Short mmCIF file of N, CA, C and O in Angstrom, two decimals:
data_model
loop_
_atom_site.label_atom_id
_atom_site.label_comp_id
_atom_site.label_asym_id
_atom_site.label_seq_id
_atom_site.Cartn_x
_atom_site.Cartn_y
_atom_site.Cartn_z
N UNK A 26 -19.77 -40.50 15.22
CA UNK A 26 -19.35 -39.66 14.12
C UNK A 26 -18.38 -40.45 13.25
O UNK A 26 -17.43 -41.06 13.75
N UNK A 27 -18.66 -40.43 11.79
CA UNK A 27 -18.02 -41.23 11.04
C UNK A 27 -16.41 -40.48 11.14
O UNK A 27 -16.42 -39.53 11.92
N UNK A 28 -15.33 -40.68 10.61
CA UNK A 28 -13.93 -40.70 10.03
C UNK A 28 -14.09 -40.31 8.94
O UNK A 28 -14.63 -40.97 8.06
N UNK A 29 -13.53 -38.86 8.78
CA UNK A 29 -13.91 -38.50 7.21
C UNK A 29 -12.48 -37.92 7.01
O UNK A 29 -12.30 -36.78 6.59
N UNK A 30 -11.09 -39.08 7.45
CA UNK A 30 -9.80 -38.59 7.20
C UNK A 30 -9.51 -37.79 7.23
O UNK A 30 -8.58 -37.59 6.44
N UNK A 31 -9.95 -36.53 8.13
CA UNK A 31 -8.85 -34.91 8.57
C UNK A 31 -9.75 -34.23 8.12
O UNK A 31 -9.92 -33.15 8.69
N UNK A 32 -10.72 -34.59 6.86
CA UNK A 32 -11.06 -33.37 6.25
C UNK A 32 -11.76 -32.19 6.97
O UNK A 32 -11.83 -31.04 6.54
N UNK A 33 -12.24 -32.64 8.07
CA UNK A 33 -13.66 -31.68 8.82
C UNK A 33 -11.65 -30.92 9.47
O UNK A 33 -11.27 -30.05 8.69
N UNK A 34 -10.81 -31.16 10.43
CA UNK A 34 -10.33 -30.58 10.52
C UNK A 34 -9.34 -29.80 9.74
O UNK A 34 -9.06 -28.73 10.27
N UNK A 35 -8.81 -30.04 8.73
CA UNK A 35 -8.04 -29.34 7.81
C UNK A 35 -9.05 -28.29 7.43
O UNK A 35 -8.56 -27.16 7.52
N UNK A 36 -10.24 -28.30 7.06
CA UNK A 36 -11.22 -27.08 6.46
C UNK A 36 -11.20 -26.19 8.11
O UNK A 36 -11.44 -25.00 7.88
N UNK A 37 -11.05 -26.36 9.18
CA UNK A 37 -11.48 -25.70 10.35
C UNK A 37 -9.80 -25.02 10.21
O UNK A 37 -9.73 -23.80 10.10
N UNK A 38 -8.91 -25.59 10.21
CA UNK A 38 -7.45 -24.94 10.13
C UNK A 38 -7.50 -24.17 8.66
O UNK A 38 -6.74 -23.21 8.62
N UNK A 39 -7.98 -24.32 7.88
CA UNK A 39 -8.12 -23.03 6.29
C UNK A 39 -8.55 -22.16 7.00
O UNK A 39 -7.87 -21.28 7.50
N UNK A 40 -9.57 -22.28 7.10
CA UNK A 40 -10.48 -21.45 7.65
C UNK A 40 -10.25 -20.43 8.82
O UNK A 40 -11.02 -19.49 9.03
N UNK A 41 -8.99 -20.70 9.65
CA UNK A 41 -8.81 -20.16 10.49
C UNK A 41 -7.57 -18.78 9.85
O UNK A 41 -7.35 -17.59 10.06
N UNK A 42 -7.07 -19.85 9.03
CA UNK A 42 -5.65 -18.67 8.40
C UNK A 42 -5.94 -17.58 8.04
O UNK A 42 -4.92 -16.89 8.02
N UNK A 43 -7.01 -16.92 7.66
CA UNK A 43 -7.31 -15.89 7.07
C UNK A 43 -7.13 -14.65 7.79
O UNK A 43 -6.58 -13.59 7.49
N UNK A 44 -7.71 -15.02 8.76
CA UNK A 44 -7.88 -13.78 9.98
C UNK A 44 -6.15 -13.40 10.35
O UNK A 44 -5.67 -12.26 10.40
N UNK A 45 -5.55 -14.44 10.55
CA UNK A 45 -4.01 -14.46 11.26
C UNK A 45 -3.13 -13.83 10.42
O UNK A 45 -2.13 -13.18 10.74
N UNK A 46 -3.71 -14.14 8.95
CA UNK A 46 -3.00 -13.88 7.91
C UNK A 46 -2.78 -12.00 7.56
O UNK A 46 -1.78 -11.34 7.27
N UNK A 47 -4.25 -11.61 7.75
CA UNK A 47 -4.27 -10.44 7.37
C UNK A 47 -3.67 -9.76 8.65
O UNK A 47 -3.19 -8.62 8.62
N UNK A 48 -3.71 -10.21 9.29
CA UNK A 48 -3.12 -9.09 10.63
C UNK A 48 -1.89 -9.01 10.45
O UNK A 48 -1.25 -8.02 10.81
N UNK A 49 -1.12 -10.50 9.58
CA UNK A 49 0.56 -10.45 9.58
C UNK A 49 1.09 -9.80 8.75
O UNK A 49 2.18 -9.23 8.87
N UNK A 50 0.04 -9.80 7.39
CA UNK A 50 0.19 -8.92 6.19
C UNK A 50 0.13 -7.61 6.49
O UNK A 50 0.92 -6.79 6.01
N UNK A 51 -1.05 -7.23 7.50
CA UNK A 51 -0.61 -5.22 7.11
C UNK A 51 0.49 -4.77 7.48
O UNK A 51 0.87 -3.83 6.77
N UNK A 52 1.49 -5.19 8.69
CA UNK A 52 2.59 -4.00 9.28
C UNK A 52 3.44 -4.21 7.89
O UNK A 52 4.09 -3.25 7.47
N UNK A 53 3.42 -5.52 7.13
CA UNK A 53 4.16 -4.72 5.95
C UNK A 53 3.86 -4.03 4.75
O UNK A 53 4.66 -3.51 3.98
N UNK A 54 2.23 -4.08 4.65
CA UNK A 54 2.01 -3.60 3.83
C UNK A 54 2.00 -2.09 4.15
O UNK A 54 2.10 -1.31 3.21
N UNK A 55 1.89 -1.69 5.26
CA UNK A 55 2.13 0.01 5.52
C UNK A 55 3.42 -0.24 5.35
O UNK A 55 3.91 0.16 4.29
N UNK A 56 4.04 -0.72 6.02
CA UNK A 56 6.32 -0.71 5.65
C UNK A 56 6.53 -0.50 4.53
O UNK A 56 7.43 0.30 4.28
N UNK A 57 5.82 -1.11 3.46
CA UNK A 57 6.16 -1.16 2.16
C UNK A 57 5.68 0.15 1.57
O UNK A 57 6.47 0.69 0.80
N UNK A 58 4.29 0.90 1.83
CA UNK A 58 3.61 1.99 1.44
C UNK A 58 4.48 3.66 1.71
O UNK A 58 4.62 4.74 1.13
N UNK A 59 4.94 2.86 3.16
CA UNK A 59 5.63 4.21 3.55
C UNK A 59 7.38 4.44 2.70
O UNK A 59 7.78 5.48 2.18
N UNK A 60 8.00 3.34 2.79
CA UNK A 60 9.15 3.26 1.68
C UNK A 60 8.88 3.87 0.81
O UNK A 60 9.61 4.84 0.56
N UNK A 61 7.25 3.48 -0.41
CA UNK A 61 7.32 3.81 -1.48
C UNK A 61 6.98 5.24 -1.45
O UNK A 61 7.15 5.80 -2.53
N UNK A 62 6.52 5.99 -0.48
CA UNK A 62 6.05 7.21 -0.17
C UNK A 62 7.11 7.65 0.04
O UNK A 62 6.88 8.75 -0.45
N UNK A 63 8.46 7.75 0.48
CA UNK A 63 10.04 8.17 1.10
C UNK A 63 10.52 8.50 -0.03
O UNK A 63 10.92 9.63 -0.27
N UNK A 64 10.53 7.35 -1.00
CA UNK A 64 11.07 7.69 -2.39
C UNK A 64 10.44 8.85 -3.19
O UNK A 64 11.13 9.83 -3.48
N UNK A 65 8.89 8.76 -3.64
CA UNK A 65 8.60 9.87 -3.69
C UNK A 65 8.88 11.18 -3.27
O UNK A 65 9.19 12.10 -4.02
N UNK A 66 8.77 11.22 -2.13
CA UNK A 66 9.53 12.83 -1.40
C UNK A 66 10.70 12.81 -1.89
O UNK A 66 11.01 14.00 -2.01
N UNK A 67 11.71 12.04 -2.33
CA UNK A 67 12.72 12.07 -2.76
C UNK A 67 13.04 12.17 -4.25
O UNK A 67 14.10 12.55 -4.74
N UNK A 68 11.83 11.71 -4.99
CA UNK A 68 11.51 12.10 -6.23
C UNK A 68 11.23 13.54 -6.53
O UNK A 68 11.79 14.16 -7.44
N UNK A 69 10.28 14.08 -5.65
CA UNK A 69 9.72 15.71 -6.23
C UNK A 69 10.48 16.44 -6.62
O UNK A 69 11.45 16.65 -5.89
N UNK A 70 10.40 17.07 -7.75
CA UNK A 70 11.14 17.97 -8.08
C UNK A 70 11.78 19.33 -7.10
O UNK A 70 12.75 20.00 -7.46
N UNK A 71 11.18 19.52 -6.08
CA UNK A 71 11.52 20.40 -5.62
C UNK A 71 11.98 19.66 -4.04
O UNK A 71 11.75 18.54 -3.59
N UNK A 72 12.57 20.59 -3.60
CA UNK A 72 13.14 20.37 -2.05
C UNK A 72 12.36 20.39 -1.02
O UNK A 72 12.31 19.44 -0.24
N UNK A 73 11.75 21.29 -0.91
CA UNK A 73 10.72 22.05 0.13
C UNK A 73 9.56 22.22 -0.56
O UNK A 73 9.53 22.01 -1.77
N UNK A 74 8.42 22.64 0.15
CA UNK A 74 7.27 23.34 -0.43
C UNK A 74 6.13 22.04 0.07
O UNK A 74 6.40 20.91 0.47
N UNK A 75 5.13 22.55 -0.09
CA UNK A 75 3.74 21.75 -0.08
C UNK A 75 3.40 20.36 -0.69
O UNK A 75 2.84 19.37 -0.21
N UNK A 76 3.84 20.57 -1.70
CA UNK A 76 3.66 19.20 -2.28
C UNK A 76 4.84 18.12 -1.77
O UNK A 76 4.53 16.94 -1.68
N UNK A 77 6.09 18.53 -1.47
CA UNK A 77 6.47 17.26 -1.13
C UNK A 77 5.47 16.38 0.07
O UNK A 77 5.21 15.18 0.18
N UNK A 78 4.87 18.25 1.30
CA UNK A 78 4.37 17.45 2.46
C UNK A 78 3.15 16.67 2.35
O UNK A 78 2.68 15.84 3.13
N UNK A 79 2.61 17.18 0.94
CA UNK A 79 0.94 16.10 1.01
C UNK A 79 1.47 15.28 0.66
O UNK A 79 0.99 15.28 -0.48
N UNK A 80 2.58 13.95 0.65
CA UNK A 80 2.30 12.99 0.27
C UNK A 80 1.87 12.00 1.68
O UNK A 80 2.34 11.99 2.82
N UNK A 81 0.93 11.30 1.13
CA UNK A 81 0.37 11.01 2.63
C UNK A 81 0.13 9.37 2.28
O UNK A 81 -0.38 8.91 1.27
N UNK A 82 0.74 8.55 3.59
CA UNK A 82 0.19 6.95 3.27
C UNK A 82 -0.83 6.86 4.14
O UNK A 82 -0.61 7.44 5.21
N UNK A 83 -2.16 6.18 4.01
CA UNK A 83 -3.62 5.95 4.49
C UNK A 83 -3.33 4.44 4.87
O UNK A 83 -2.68 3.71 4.12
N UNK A 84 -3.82 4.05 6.00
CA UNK A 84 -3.62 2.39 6.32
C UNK A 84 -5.41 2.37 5.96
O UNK A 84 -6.21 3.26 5.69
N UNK A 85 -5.52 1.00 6.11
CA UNK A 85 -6.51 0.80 5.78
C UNK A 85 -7.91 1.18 6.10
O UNK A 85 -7.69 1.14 7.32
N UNK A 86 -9.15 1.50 6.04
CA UNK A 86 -10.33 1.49 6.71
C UNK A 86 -10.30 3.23 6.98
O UNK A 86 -11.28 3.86 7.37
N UNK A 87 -9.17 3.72 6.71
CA UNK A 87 -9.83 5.33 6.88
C UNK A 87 -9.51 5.73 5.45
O UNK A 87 -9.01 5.05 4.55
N UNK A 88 -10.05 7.47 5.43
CA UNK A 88 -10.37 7.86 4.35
C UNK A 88 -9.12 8.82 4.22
O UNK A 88 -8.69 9.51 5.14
N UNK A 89 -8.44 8.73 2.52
CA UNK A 89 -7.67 9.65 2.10
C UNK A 89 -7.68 11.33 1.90
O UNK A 89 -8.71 11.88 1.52
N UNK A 90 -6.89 11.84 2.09
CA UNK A 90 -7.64 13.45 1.92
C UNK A 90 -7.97 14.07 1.20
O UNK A 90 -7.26 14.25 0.21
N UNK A 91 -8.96 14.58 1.30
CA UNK A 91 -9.79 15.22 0.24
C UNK A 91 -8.90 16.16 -0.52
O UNK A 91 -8.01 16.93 -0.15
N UNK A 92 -9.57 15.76 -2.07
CA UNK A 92 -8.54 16.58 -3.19
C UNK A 92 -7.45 15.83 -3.44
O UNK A 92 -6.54 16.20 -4.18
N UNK A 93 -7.49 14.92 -2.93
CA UNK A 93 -5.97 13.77 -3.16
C UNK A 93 -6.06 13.47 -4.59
O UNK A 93 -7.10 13.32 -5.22
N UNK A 94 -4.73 13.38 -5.09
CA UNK A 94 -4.48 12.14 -6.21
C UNK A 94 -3.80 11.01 -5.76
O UNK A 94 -3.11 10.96 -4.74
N UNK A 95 -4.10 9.71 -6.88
CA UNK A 95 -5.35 9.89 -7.57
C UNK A 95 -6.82 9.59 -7.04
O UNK A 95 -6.98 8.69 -6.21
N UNK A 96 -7.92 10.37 -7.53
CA UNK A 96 -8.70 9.76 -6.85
C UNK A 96 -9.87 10.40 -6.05
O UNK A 96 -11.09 10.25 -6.12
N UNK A 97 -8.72 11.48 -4.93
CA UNK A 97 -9.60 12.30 -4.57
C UNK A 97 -10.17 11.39 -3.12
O UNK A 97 -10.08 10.16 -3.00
N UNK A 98 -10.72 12.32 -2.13
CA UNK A 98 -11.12 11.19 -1.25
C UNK A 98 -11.37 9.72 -0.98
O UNK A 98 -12.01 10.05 0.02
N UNK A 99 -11.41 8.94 -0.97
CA UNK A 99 -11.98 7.03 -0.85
C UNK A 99 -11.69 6.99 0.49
O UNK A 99 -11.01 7.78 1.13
N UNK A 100 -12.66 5.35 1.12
CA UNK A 100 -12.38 4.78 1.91
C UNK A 100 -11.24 4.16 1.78
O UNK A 100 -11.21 4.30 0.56
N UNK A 101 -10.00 3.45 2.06
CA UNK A 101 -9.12 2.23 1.85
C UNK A 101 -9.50 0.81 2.16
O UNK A 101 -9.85 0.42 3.27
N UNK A 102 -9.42 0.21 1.28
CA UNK A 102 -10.21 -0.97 1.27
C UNK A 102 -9.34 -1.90 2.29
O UNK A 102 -8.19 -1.54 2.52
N UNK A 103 -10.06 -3.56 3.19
CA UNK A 103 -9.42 -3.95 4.00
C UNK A 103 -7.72 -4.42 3.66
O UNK A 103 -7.67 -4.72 2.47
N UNK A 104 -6.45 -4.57 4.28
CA UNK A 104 -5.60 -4.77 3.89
C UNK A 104 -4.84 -4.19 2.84
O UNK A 104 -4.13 -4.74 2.00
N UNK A 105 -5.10 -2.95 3.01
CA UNK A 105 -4.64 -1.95 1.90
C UNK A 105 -3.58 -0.75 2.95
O UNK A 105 -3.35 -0.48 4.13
N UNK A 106 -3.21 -0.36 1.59
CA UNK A 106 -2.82 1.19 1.55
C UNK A 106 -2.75 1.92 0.94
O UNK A 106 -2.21 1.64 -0.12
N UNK A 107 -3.17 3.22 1.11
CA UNK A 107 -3.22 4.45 0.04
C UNK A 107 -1.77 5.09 -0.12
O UNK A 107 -1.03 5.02 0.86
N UNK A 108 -1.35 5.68 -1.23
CA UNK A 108 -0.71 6.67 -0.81
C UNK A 108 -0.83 7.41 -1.89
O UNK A 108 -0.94 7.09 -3.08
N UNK A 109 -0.80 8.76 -1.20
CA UNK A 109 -1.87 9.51 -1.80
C UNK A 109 -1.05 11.58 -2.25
O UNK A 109 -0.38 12.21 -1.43
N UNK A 110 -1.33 11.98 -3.31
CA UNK A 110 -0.06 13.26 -3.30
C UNK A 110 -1.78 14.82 -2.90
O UNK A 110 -2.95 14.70 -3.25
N UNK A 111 -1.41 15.49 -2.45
CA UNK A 111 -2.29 16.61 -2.81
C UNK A 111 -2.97 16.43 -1.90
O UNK A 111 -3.11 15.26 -1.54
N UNK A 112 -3.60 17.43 -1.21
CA UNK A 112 -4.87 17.57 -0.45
C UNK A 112 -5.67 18.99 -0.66
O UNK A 112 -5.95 19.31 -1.81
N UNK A 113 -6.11 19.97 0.61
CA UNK A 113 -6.85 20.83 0.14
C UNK A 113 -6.48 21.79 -0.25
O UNK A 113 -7.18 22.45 -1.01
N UNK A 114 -4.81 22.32 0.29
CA UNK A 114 -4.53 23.35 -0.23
C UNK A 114 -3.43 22.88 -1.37
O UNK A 114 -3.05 23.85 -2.02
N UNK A 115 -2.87 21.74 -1.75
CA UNK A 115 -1.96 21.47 -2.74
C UNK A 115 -3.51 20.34 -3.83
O UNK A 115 -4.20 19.34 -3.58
N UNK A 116 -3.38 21.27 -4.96
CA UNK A 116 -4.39 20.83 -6.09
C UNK A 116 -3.64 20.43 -7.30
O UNK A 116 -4.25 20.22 -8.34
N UNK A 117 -2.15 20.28 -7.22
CA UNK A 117 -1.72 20.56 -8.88
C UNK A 117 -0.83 19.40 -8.92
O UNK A 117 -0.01 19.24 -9.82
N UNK A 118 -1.00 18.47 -7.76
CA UNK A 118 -0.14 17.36 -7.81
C UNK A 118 0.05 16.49 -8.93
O UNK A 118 1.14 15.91 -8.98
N UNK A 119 -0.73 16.31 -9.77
CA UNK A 119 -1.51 15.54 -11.57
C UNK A 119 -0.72 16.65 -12.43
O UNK A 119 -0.31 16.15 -13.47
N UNK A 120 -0.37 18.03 -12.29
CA UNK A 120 -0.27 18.78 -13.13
C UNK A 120 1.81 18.80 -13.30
O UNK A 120 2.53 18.96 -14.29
N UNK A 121 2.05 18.61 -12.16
CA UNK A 121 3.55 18.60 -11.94
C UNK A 121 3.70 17.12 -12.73
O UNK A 121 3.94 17.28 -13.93
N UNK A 122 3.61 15.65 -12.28
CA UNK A 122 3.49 14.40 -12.47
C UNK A 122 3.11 14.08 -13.96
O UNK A 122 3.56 13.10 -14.55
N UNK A 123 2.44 14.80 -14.39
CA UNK A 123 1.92 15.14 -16.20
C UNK A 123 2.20 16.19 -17.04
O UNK A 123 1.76 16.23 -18.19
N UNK A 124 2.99 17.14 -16.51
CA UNK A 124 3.17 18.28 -17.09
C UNK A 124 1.83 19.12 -17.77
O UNK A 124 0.76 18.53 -17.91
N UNK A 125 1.95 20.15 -18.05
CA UNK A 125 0.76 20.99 -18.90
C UNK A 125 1.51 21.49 -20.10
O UNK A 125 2.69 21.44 -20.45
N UNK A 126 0.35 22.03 -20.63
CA UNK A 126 1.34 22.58 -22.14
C UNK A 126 2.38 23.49 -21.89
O UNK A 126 3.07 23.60 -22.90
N UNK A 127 2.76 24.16 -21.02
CA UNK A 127 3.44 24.91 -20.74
C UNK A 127 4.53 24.74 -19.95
O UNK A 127 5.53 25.46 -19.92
N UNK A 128 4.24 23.45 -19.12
CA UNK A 128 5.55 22.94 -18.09
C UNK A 128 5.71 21.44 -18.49
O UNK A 128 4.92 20.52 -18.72
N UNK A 129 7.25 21.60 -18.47
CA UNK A 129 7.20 20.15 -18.63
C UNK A 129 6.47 18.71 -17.92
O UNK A 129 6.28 18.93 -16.72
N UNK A 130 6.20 17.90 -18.16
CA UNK A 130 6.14 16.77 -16.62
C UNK A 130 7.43 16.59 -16.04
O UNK A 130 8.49 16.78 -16.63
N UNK A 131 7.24 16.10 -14.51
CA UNK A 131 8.33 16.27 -13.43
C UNK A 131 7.60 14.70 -12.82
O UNK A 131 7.01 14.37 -11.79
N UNK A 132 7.86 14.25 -13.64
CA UNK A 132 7.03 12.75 -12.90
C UNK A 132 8.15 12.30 -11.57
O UNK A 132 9.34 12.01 -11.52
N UNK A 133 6.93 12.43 -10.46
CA UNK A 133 7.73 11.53 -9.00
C UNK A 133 7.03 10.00 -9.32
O UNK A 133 7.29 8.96 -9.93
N UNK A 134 6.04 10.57 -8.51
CA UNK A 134 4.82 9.19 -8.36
C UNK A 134 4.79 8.19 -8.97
O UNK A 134 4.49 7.32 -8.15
N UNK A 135 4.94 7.63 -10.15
CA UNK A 135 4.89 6.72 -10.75
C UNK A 135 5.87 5.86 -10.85
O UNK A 135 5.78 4.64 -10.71
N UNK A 136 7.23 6.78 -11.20
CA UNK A 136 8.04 6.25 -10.95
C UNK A 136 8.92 5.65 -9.72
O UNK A 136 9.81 4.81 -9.82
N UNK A 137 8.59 6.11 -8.89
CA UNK A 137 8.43 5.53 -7.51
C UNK A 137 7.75 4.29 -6.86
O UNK A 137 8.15 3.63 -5.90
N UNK A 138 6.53 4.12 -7.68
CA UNK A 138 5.83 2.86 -7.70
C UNK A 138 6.46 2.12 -8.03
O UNK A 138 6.70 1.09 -7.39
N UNK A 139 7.14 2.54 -9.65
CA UNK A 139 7.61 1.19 -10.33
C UNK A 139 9.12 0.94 -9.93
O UNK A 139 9.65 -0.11 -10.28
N UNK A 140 9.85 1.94 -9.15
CA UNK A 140 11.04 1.89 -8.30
C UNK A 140 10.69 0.54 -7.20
O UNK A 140 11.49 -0.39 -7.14
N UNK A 141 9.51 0.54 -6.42
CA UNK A 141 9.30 -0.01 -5.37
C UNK A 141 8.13 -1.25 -5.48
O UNK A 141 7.89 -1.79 -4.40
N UNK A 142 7.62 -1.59 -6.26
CA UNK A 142 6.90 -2.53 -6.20
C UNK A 142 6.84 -4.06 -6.70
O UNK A 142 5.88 -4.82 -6.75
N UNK A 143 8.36 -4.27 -7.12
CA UNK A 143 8.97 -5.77 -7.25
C UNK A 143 9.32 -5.84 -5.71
O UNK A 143 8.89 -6.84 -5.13
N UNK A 144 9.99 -4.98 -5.01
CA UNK A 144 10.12 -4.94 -3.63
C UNK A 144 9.25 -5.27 -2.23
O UNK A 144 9.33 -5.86 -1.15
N UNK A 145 8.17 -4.26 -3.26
CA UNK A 145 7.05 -4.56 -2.09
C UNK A 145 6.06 -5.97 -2.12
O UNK A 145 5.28 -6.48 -1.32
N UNK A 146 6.46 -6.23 -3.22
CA UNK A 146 5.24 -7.76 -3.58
C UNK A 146 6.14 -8.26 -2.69
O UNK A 146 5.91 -8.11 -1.49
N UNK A 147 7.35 -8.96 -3.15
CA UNK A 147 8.23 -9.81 -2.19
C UNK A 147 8.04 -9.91 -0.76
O UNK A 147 8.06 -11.03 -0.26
N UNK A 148 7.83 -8.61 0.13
CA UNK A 148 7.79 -8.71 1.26
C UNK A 148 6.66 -8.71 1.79
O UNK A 148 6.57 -8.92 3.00
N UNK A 149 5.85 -8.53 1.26
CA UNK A 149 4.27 -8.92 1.34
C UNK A 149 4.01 -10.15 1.24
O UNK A 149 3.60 -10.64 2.29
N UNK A 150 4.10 -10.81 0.44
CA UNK A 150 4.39 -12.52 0.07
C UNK A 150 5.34 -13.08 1.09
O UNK A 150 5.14 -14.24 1.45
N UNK A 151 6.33 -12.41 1.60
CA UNK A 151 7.11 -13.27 2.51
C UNK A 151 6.04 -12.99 3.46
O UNK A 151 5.37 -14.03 3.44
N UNK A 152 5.35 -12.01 4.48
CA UNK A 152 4.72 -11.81 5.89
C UNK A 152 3.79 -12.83 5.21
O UNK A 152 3.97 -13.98 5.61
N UNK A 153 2.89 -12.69 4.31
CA UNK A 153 1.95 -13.41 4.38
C UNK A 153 2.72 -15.31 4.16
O UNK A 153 1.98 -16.19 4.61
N UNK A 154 3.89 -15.70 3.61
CA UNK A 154 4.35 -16.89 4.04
C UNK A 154 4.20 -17.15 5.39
O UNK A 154 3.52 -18.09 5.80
N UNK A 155 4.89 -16.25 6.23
CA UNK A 155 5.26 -16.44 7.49
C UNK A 155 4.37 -16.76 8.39
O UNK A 155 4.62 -17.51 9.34
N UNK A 156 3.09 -16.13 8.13
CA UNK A 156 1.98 -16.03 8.80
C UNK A 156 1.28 -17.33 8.75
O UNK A 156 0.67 -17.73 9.74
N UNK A 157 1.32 -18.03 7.65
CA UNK A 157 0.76 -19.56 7.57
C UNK A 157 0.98 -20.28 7.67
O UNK A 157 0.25 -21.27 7.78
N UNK A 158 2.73 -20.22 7.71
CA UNK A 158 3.53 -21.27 8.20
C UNK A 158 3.59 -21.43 9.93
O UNK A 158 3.71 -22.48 10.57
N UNK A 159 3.48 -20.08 10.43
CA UNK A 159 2.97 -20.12 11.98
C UNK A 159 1.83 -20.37 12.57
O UNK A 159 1.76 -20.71 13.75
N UNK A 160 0.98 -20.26 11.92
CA UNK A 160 -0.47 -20.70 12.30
C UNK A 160 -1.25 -22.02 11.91
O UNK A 160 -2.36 -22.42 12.24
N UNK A 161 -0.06 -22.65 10.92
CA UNK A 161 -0.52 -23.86 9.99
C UNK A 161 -0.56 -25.35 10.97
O UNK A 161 -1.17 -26.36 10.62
N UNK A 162 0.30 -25.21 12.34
CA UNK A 162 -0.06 -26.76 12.83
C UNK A 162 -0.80 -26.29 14.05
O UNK A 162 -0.67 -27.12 14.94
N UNK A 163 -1.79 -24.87 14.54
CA UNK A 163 -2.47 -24.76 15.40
C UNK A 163 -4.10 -24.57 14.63
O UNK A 163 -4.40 -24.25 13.48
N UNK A 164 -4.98 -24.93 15.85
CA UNK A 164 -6.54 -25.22 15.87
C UNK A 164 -6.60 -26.61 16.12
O UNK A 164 -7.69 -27.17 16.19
#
């Protein structure tokens, strides 16, 4: 077998990171989902009641609850998370968050995202550092 300078093994070590990677990435990407879901409950306009309790975070590969915003049922795609307001008996989660002609908007949700998601990239980007830097001198 010729010497083809590392390359056959460096492509077998790429190749391997992926798998290691995503396993290191989800516990924070739910950490991060559920934070941004905390704030929300802490956003709703109200104290108690139904809608604070549908807010719901989905890890990946299962399905959100039906009637959810936004969206409405989906699978969660791999390395994801949902989080999701409304289910079957709370329908008006879009209607509080947007107001109607008659009520003002009471926006949680969004602003909660944009509360939490310079935060959450960061620590997502760090697990997934961590993860390649640990797996980078094995295979």
């Amino acid at each position: 077998m010729a010497d083809d300078g590392g390359i056959a093994r460096l492509q077998q070590r790429l190749a391997a990171i992926p798998a290691s990677v995503k396993e290191a990435a989800l516990p924070a990407v739910l950490r991060q989902a559920e934070r941004m879901a905390d704030t929300m409950r802490g956003l709703v306009p109200v104290d108690t009641g139904d809608l604070k309790g549908s807010i719901a975070v989905t890890p990946a590969k299962q399905s959100t609850p039906a009637y959810s915003q936004p969206g409405g049922s989906m699978v969660v795609p791999e390395n994801a998370a949902a989080i999701t307001v409304g289910n079957a008996d709370v329908r008006y989660a879009h209607l509080v968050e947007y107001g109607t002609r008659g009520a003002p908007a009471k926006a949680y949700f969004w602003p909660a995202v944009r509360l939490n998601q310079t935060r959450a990239k960061k620590a997502i980007k760090a697990a997934i550092g961590r993860a390649v830097r640990k797996n980078w001198g094995k295979a």
